[in-house]
Each structure stands twice: as C-alpha cells, then as structure tokens.
Tab-separated table of C-alpha atoms in Angstrom:
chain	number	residue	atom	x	y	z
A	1	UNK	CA	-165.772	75.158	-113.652
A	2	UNK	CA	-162.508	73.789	-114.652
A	3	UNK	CA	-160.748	70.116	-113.380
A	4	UNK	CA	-157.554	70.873	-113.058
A	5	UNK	CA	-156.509	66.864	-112.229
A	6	UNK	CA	-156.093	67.569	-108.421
A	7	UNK	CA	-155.977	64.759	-106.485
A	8	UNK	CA	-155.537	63.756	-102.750
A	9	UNK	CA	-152.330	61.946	-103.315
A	10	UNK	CA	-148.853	63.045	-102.171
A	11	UNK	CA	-147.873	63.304	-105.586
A	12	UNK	CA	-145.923	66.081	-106.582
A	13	UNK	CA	-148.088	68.811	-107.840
A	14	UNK	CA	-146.636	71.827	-109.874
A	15	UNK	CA	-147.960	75.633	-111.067
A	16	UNK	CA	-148.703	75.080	-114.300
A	17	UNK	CA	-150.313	76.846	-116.936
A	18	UNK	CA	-154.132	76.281	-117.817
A	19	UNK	CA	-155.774	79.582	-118.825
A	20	UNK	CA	-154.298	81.295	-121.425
A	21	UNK	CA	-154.417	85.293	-121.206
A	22	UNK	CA	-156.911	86.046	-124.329
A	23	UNK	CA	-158.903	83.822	-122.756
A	24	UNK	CA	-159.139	85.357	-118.972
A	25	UNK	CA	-159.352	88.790	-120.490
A	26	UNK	CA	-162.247	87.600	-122.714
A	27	UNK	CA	-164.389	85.670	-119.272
A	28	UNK	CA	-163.077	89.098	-117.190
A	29	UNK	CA	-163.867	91.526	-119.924
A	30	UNK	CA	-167.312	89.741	-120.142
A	31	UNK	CA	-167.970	89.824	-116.846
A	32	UNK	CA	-167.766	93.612	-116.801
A	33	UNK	CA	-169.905	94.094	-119.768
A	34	UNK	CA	-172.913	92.081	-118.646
A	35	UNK	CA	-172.867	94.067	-115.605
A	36	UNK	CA	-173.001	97.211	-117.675
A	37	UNK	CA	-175.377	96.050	-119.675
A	38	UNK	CA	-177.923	95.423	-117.133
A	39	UNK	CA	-177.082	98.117	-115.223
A	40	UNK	CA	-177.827	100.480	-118.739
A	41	UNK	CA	-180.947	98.403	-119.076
A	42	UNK	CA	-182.328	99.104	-115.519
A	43	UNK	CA	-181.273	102.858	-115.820
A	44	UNK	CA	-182.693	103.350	-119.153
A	45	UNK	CA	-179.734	104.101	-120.083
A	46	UNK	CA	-180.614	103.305	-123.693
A	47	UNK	CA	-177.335	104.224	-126.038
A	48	UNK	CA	-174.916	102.715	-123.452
A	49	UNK	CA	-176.941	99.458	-123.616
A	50	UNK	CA	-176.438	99.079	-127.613
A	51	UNK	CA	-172.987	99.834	-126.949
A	52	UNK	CA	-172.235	97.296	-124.730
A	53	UNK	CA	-174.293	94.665	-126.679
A	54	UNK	CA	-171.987	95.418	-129.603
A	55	UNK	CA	-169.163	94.749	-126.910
A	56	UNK	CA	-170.487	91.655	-126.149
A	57	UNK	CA	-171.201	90.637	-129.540
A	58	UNK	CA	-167.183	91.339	-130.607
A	59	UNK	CA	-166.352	88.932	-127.493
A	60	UNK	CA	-168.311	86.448	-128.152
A	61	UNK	CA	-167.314	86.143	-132.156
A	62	UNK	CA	-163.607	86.349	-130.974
A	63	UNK	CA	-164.478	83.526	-128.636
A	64	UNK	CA	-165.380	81.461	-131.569
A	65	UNK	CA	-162.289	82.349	-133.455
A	66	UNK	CA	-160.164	81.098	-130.615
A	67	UNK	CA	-162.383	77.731	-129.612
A	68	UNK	CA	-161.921	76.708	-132.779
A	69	UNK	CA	-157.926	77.837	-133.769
A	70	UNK	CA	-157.157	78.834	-129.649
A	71	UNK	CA	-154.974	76.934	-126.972
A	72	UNK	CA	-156.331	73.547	-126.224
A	73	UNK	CA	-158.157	74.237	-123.445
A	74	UNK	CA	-159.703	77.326	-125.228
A	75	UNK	CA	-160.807	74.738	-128.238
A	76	UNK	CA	-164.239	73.644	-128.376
A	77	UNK	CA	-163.260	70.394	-129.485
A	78	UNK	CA	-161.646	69.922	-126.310
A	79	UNK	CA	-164.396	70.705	-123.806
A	80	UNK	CA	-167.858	70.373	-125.753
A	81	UNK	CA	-169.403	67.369	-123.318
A	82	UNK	CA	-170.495	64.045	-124.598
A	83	UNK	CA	-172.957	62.630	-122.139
A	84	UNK	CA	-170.917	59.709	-121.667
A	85	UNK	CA	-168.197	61.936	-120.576
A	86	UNK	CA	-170.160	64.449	-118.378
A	87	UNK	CA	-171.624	60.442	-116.500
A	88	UNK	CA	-168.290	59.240	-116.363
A	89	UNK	CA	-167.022	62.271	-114.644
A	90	UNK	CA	-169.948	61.998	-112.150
A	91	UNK	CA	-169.113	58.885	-111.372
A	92	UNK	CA	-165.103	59.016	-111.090
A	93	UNK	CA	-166.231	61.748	-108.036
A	94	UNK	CA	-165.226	64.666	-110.404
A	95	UNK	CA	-161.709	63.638	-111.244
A	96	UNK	CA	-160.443	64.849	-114.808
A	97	UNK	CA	-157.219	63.946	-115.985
A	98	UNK	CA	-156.843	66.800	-118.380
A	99	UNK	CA	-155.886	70.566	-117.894
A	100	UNK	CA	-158.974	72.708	-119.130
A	101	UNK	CA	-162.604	72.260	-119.026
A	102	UNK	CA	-164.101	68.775	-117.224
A	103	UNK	CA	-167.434	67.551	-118.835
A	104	UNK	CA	-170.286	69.002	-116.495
A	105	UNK	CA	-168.199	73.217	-115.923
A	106	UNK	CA	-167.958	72.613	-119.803
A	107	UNK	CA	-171.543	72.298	-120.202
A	108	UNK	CA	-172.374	75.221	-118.125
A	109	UNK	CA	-169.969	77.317	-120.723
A	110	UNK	CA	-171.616	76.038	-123.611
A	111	UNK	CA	-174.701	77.022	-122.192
A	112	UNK	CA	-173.438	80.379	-121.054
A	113	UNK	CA	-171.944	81.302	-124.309
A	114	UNK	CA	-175.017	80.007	-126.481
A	115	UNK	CA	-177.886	82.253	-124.368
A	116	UNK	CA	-175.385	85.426	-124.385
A	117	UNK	CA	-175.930	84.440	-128.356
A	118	UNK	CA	-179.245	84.391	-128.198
A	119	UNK	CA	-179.685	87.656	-126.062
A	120	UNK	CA	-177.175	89.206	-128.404
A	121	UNK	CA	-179.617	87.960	-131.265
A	122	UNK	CA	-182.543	89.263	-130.140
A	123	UNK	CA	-181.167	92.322	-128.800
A	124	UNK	CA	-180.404	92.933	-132.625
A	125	UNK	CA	-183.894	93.034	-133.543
A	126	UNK	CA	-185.746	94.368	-130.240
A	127	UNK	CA	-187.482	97.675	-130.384
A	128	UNK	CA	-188.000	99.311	-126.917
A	129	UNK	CA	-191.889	99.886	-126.408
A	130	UNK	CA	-191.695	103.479	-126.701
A	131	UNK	CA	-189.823	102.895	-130.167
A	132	UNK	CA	-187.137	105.307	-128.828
A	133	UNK	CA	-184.340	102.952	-129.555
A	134	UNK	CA	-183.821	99.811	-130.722
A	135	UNK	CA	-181.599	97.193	-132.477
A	136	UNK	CA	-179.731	98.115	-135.122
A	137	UNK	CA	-181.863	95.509	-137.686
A	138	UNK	CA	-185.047	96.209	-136.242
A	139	UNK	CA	-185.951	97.837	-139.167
A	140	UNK	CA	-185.090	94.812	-141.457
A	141	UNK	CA	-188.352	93.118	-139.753
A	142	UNK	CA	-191.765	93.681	-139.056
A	143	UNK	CA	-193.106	95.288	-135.600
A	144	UNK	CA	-194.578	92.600	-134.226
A	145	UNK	CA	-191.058	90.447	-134.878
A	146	UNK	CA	-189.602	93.292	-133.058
A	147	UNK	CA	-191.853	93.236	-130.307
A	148	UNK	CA	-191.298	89.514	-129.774
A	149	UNK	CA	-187.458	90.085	-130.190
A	150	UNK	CA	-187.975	92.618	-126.820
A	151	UNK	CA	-189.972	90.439	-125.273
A	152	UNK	CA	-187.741	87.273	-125.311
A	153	UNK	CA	-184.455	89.633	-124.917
A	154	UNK	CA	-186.067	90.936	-121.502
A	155	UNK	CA	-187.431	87.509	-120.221
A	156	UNK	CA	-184.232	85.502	-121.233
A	157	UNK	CA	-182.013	87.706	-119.170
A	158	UNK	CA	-183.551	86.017	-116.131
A	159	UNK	CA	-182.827	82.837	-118.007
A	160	UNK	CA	-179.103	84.000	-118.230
A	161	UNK	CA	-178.969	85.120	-114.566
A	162	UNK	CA	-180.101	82.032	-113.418
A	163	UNK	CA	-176.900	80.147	-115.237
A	164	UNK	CA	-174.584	82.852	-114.138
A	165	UNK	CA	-175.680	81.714	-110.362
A	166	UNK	CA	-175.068	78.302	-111.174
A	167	UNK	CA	-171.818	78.973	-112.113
A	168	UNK	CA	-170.577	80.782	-108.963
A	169	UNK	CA	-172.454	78.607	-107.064
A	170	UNK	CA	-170.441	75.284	-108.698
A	171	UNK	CA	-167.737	77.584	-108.154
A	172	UNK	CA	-168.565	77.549	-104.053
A	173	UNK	CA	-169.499	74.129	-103.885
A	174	UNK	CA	-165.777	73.238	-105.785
A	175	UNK	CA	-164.002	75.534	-103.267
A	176	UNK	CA	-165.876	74.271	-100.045
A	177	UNK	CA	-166.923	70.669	-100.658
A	178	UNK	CA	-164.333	69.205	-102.811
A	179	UNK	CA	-161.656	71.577	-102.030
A	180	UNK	CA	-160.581	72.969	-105.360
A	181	UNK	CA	-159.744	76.318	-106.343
A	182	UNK	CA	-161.204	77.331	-109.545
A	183	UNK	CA	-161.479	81.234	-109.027
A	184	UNK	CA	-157.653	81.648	-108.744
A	185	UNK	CA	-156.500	79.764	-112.237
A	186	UNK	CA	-158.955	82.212	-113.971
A	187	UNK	CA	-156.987	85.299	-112.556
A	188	UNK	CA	-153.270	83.742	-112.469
A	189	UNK	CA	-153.556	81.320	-115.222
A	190	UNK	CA	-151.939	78.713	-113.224
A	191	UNK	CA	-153.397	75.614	-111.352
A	192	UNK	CA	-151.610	72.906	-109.549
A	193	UNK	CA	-151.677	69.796	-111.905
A	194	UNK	CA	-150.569	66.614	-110.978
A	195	UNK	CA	-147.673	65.148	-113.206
A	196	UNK	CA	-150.200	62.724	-115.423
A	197	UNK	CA	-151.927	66.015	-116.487
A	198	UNK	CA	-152.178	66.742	-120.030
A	199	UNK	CA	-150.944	70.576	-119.539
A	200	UNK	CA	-151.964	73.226	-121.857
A	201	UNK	CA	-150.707	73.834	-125.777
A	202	UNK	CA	-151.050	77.086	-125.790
A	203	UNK	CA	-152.211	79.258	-128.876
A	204	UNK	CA	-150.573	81.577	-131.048
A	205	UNK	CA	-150.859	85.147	-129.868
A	206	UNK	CA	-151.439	86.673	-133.491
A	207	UNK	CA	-154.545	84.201	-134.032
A	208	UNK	CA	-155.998	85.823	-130.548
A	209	UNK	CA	-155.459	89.084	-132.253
A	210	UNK	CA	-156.628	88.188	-135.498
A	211	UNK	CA	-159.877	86.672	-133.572
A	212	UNK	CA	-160.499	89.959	-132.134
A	213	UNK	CA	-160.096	92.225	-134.842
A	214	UNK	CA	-162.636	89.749	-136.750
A	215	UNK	CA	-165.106	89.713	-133.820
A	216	UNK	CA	-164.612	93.832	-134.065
A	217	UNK	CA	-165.381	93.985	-137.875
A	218	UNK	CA	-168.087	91.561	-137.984
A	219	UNK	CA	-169.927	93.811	-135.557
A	220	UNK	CA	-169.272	96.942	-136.773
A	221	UNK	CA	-170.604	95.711	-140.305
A	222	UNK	CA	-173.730	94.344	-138.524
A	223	UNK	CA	-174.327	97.699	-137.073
A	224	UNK	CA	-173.636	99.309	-140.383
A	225	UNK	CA	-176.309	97.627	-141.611
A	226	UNK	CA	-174.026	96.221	-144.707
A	227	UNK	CA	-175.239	93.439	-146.702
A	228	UNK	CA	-176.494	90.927	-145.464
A	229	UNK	CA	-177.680	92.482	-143.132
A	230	UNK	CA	-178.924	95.533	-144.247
A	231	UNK	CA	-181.063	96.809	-147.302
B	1	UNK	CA	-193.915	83.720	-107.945
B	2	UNK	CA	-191.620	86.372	-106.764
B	3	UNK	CA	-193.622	88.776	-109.654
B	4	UNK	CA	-196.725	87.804	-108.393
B	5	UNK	CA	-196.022	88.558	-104.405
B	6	UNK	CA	-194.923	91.829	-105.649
B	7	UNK	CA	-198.413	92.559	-107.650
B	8	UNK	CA	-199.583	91.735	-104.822
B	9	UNK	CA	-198.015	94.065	-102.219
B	10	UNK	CA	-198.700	97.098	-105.170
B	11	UNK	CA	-201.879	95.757	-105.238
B	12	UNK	CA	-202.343	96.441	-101.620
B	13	UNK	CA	-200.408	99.407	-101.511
B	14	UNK	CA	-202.506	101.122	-104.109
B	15	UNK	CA	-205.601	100.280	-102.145
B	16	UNK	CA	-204.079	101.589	-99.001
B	17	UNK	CA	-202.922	104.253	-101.052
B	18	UNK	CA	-206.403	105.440	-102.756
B	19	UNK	CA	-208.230	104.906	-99.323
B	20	UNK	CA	-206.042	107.479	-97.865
B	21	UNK	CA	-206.836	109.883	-100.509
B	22	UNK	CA	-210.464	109.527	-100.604
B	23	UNK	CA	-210.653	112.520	-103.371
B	24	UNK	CA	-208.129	111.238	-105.461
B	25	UNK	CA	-210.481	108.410	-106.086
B	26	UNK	CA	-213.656	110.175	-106.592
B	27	UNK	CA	-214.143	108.768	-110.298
B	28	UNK	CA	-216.158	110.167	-112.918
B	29	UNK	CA	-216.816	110.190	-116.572
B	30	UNK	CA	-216.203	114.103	-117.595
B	31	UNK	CA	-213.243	114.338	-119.766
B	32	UNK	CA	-210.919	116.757	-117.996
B	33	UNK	CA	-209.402	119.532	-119.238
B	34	UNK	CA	-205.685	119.231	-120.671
B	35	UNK	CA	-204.890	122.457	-119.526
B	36	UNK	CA	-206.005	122.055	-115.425
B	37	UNK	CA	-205.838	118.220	-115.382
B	38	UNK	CA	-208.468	118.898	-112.997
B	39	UNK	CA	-209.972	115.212	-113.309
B	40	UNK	CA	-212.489	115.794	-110.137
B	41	UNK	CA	-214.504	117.548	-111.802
B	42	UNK	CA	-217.902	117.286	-110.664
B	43	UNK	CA	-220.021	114.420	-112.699
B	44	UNK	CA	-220.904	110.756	-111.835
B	45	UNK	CA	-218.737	108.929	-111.009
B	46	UNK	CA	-217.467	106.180	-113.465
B	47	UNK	CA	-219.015	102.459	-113.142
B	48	UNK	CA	-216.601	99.935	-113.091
B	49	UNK	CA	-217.322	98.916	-116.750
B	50	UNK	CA	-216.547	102.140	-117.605
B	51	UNK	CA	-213.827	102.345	-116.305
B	52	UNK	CA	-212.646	98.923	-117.508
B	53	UNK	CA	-213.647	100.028	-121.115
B	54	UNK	CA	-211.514	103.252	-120.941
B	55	UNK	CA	-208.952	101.428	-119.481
B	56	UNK	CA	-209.132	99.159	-122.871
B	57	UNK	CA	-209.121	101.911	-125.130
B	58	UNK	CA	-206.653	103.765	-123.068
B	59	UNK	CA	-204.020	101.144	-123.252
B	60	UNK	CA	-204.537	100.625	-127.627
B	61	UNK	CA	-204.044	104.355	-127.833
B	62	UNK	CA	-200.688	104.217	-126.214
B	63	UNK	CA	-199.854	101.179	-128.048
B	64	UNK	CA	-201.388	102.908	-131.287
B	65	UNK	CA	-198.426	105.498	-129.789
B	66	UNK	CA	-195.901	103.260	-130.112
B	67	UNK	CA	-196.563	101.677	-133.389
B	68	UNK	CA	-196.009	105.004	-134.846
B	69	UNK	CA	-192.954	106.181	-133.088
B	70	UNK	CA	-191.234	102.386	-133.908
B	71	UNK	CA	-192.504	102.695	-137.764
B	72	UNK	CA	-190.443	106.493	-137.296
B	73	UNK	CA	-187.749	104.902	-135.433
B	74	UNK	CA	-187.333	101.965	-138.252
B	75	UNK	CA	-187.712	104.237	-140.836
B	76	UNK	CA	-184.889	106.558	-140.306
B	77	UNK	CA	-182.364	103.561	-139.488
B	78	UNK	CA	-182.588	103.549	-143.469
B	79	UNK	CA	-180.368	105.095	-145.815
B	80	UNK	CA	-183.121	106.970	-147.545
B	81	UNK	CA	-185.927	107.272	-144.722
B	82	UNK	CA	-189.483	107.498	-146.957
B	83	UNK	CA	-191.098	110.747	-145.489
B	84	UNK	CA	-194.340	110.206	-146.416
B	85	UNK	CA	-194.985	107.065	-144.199
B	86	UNK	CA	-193.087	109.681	-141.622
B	87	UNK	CA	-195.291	112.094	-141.878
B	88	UNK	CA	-198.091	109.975	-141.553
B	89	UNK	CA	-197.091	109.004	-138.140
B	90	UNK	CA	-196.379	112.621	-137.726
B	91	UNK	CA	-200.157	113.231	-138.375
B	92	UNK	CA	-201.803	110.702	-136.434
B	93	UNK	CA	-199.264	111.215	-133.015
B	94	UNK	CA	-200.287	114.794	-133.130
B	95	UNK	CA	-204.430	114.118	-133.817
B	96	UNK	CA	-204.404	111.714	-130.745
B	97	UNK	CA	-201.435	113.896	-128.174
B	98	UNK	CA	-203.916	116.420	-127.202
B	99	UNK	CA	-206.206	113.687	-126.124
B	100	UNK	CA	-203.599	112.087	-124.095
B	101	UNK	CA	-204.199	113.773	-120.215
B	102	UNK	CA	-208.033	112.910	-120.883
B	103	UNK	CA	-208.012	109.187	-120.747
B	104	UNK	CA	-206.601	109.019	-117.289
B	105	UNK	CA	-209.709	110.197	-114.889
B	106	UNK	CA	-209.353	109.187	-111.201
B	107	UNK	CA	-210.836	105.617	-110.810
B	108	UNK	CA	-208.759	104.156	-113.521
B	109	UNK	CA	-205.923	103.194	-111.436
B	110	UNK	CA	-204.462	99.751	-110.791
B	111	UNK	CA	-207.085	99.574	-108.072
B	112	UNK	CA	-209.789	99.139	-110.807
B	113	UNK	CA	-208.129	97.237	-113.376
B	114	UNK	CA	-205.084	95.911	-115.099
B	115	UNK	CA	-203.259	98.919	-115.972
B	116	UNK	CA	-199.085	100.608	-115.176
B	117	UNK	CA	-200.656	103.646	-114.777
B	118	UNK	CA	-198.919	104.672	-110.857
B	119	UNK	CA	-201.430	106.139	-108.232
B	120	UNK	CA	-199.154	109.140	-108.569
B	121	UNK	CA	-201.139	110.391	-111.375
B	122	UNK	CA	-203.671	111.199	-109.276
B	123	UNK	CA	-201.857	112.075	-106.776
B	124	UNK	CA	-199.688	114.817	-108.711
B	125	UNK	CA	-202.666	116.177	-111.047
B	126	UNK	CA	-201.075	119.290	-112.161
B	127	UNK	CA	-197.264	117.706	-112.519
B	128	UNK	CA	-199.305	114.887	-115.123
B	129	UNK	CA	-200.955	117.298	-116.983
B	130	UNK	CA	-197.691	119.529	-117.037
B	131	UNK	CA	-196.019	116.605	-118.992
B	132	UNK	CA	-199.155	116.312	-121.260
B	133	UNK	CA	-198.830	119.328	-122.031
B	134	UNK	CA	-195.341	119.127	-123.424
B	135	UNK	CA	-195.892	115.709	-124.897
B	136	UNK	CA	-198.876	117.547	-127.395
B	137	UNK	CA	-195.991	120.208	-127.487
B	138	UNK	CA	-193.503	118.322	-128.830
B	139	UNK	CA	-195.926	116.017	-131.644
B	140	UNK	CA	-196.680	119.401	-133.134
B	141	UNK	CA	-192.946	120.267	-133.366
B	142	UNK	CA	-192.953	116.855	-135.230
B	143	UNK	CA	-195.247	117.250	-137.388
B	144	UNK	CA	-194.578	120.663	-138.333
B	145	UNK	CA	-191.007	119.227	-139.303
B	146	UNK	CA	-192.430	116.030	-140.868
B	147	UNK	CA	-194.980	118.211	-142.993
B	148	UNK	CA	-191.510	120.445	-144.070
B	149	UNK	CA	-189.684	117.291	-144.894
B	150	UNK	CA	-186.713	118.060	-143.382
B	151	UNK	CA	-184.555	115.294	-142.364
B	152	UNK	CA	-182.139	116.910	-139.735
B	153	UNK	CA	-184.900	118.690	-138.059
B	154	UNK	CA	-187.269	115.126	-137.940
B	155	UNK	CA	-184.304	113.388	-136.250
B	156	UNK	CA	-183.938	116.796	-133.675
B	157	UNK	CA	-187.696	116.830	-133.288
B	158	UNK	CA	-188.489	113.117	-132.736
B	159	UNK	CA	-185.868	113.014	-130.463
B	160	UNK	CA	-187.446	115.632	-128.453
B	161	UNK	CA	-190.623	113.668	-128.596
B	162	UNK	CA	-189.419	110.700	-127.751
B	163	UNK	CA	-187.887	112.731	-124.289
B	164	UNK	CA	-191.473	114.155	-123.950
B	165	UNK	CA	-192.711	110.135	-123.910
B	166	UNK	CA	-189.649	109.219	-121.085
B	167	UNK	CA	-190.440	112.486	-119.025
B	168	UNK	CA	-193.955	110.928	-118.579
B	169	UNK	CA	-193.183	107.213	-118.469
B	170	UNK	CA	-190.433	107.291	-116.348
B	171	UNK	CA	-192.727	109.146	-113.404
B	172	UNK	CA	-195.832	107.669	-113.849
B	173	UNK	CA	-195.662	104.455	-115.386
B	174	UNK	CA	-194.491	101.350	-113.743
B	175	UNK	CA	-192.539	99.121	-115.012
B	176	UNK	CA	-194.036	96.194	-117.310
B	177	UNK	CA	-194.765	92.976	-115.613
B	178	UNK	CA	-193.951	89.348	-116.756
C-alpha cells in the first residue's frame, strides 16, 4: 500500500531504502499473530487466544511509539491522509513523490491499526459465554458490558477480515494493473525510487527498542490489573 | 447472507435428518430420567407450544448457567475473591445441574424452534446424558469446595466444571449465529 515514486520514465531508478526493519518485523510479526489468534479462537483454544491478544496489544503500543518518534515513513505525521491528498493522488493516476505511505494505502493502515485497537479493546473486557475465560478487566465491569464487549469482539473480526482483503487485494491490483511491487519493499526494505524521491530518514534503533519494551510493560501492567486498571 | 444460506442448509439438514430417524423425533412431555436419558419414554407427545415454551425456559436456564460461572470467573480475577457471592453461585449451579439432561426431550430440536441444541442429542441419548451426568458431578465438587471456602480447591474445582460445560458444548451445541 506504499508509492514508492515509480514512474514510466527512463529515469534512473535506484534500490533504496523505504521500510525500516522495526517496522517490517512489527507488519510480519502481526501478520503471524492475527493468524494465531483466530486460529485459537476457532479451536477454542482459549489461553493461547489471551496470549496472543496481549501480543498484539505490545505491537500495536510499540507501533505508536515509533509513528510518532520512528523513521519518516514509520511517522504518522507523514502518512495520516488529508482528503485533499488521498483526491489529489486519485487524480495524479496514483503517483506519489515521496518514499513511504501514499494517501489512499495510508488510509487503509490507519484503518487497520485503529480496528486491531478496537478488537484489542474489547477483547479486554469480553467474557466467553460459558464464563470460562475472559479478558483480563472483565471483572472491572458489569456482565452485560461484558457480554456486549464479546459480542462486538466476535462480529468486528469480520469487520477486520474484510480490510485485511482489501489490503492484499490493493496489493494485486498494484502488482497487476499498475505494475508496482509493493510485497517485495515490505520483505527487503528496498524499492526502486526515482531520483526526485524524498528517501527515507531513518529512526534511531534504541527508540525502536525503547518503543517495544514500553508496548511490553504497558501490557503486562494491564494484565496485572495495576491501577488504573485494576481495583 | 452467507449466515443465512447456511441456516438454511442446517435447517434442511435437520429435517432430513429427524425424518430419517422417525423415533428420535417422537416428542413428548415426560421428563426423562438423568440417569437413562431415555427421552422416548412413552407419554404424549409435546405440542408445538410446548415445546416452544421449554425451549424458552431451556435457553434462560443455560444463560442463568452462565451468569453464575462469569460472576465466579470475575470474582476470582480479584485479589481477594468474596466467597460468599462464590458460594452462592456454587449453590444455585448445583440446585439447577441435576435438572440439566431433562430439558432436552426429543422434539425440541432446531426443527421445532430457534435453538443450538445439534440433532445429535437425540441421536446419541446415552453419550448426552453421560456428560450430564458429569456436569451435576462436577457442580457438587464445586459446591462442596465453595461451602469449605477453600480458595485453591474453588479454582481446581471450577476449572473442572467449566471442562464438564466444554465436554458438552463442544459435541452438542452449535456454534452461535450472527
């Protein structure tokens, strides 16, 4: 879902870097871990599933550690769309003149990254129906919140699916329509940019580090149940 | 859509199912025993209000089920789980498990009604009532340890239960619809 300023000129293009590597291991490493966790909620596999929730939790608070103190094209305030930006991009035939993130692959991660939060969320405070196992705050609210918490947690998922198909799909459609290889920057790092792209600033490696081990905390207080979010 | 077509097809395939079985369906109003399961056990049958109406009451008891095992569940996520509301959750699980294997007579299937109880309960009577059996098994274990007050052996015995509830669910209920 990325631009990375290809064009059909015979400019020369170099390899150069637009993914940085906390960043591919967090989309890979997220990948895996919504797999698991619907696989561990179709098997009933009940503790696995909290487990990789609180996975998924610690990835997605590092992910806001490094959009907001990341590489550039890691930082939200690079890639969140303005509407004028995601029309103009339309319009210009999907040409993007910046390494990173163009307007409408942005809005699909925005999206992507705000209903894992929400599953996340309510996964917190869902109770199965057999009140076997549960969220680790369900008991901070009442039964019926709980109930609703399941029932939204279960019904988003389909919500979530339906993005994640969008995004491989807009993945296709780049490859085979306009020609653009989006799939191989996310593994390698490394797209061909023309010479007018703005290339990447990358991060520092100790913030990514930092990021994680504050995503890791955060969650393991949540499940703790520690103020405030426990009694 | 997609959920619907499939209601559908169980729909049908229940049908199909009870019309091959004509005994399985023979419905009737006599509370069966917990320890046979024998649920054609000669009476009239139930009317289709009947039915219906267990069905009703049926489906709050199991929910009246899960209420308590959730309140259980929430309560010893706590740091200092209060066993009185425990054991009164113990105490009404165990007054309604021995009931359990009674509300399910043949004709309350999802051929009659709206219901995820799976044709195979009628199908495998002995099997059902098997799993009943251990289900009323393991809410007295529960409330013998809820009555005692003893935390370790709550969390071993409610965890039992709550494999008692799986055994049962995962066989012979299917899964919810939305």
């Amino acid at each position: 879902m990325t631009s990375t300023g290809h064009r059909k000129s015979t400019e020369a293009v170099v390899k150069r870097r637009v993914w940085d590597v906390p960043t591919r291991l967090f989309h890979w490493t997220l990948v895996v871990l919504v797999a698991l966790a619907w696989w561990s909620a179709e098997y009933h596999e009940d503790d696995l599933h909290l487990y990789f929730g609180y996975g998924i939790l610690s990835l997605l608070i590092f992910r806001i550690g490094w959009g907001i103190f990341g590489s550039s094209t890691a930082r939200f305030s690079s890639f969140v769309p303005h509407p004028a930006s995601v029309h103009r991009y339309v319009r210009d035939r999907f040409h993007w003149p910046t390494a990173g993130h163009a307007p409408l692959g942005a809005l699909s991660v925005v999206a992507l990254l705000v209903m894992l939060f929400v599953m996340v969320g309510t996964g917190l405070f869902a109770l199965d129906e057999d009140g076997l196992f549960g969220g680790p705050l369900a008991y901070l609210v009442s039964i019926p919140a709980s109930d609703l918490a399941r029932e939204l947690h279960e019904q988003l998922f389909n919500l979530l699916l339906a993005l994640i198909a969008l995004h491989v799909a807009a993945i296709l459609l780049y490859r085979l329509v306009l020609g653009r290889n989006l799939l191989g920057p996310m593994i390698t790092g490394k797209a061909k940019l023309a010479p007018d792209v703005q290339p990447m600033r990358p991060g520092k490696w100790w913030v990514a580090l930092l990021a994680l081990a504050a995503g890791i905390a955060i969650t393991r207080w949540i499940i703790a149940g520690a103020p405030p979010f426990g009694s | 859509m997609f959920g619907k077509a499939v209601c559908a097809i169980c729909a049908v395939a229940l049908v199909a199912g009870c019309k091959a079985q004509p005994a399985a369906n023979q419905a009737n109003a006599v509370i069966p025993s917990a320890e046979t399961g024998n649920a054609a056990s000669a009476a009239a049958p139930l009317s289709h209000d009947q039915a219906l109406a267990l069905m009703k009451q049926r489906h709050d008891h199991m929910e009246a089920f899960g209420d308590e095992t959730k309140k259980v569940h929430n309560a010893l996520q706590t740091s200092s789980p209060d066993v009185n509301a425990i054991r009164q959750s113990a105490a009404k699980i165990a007054e309604l498990a021995p009931k359990l294997v009674s509300w399910f007579p043949a004709g309350t299937g999802a051929d009659v009604g709206k219901t995820r109880a799976k044709a195979e309960i009628w199908q495998k009577p002995e099997d059902f009532a098997l799993k009943g059996q251990d289900f009323e098994t393991a809410a007295n274990q529960f409330k013998v340890a809820a009555d005692r007050g003893d935390l370790s052996q709550i969390n071993t015995t409610f965890a039992a239960l709550g494999k008692s509830c799986k055994a049962c669910h995962d066989l012979y209920r299917a899964p919810e619809k939305h």
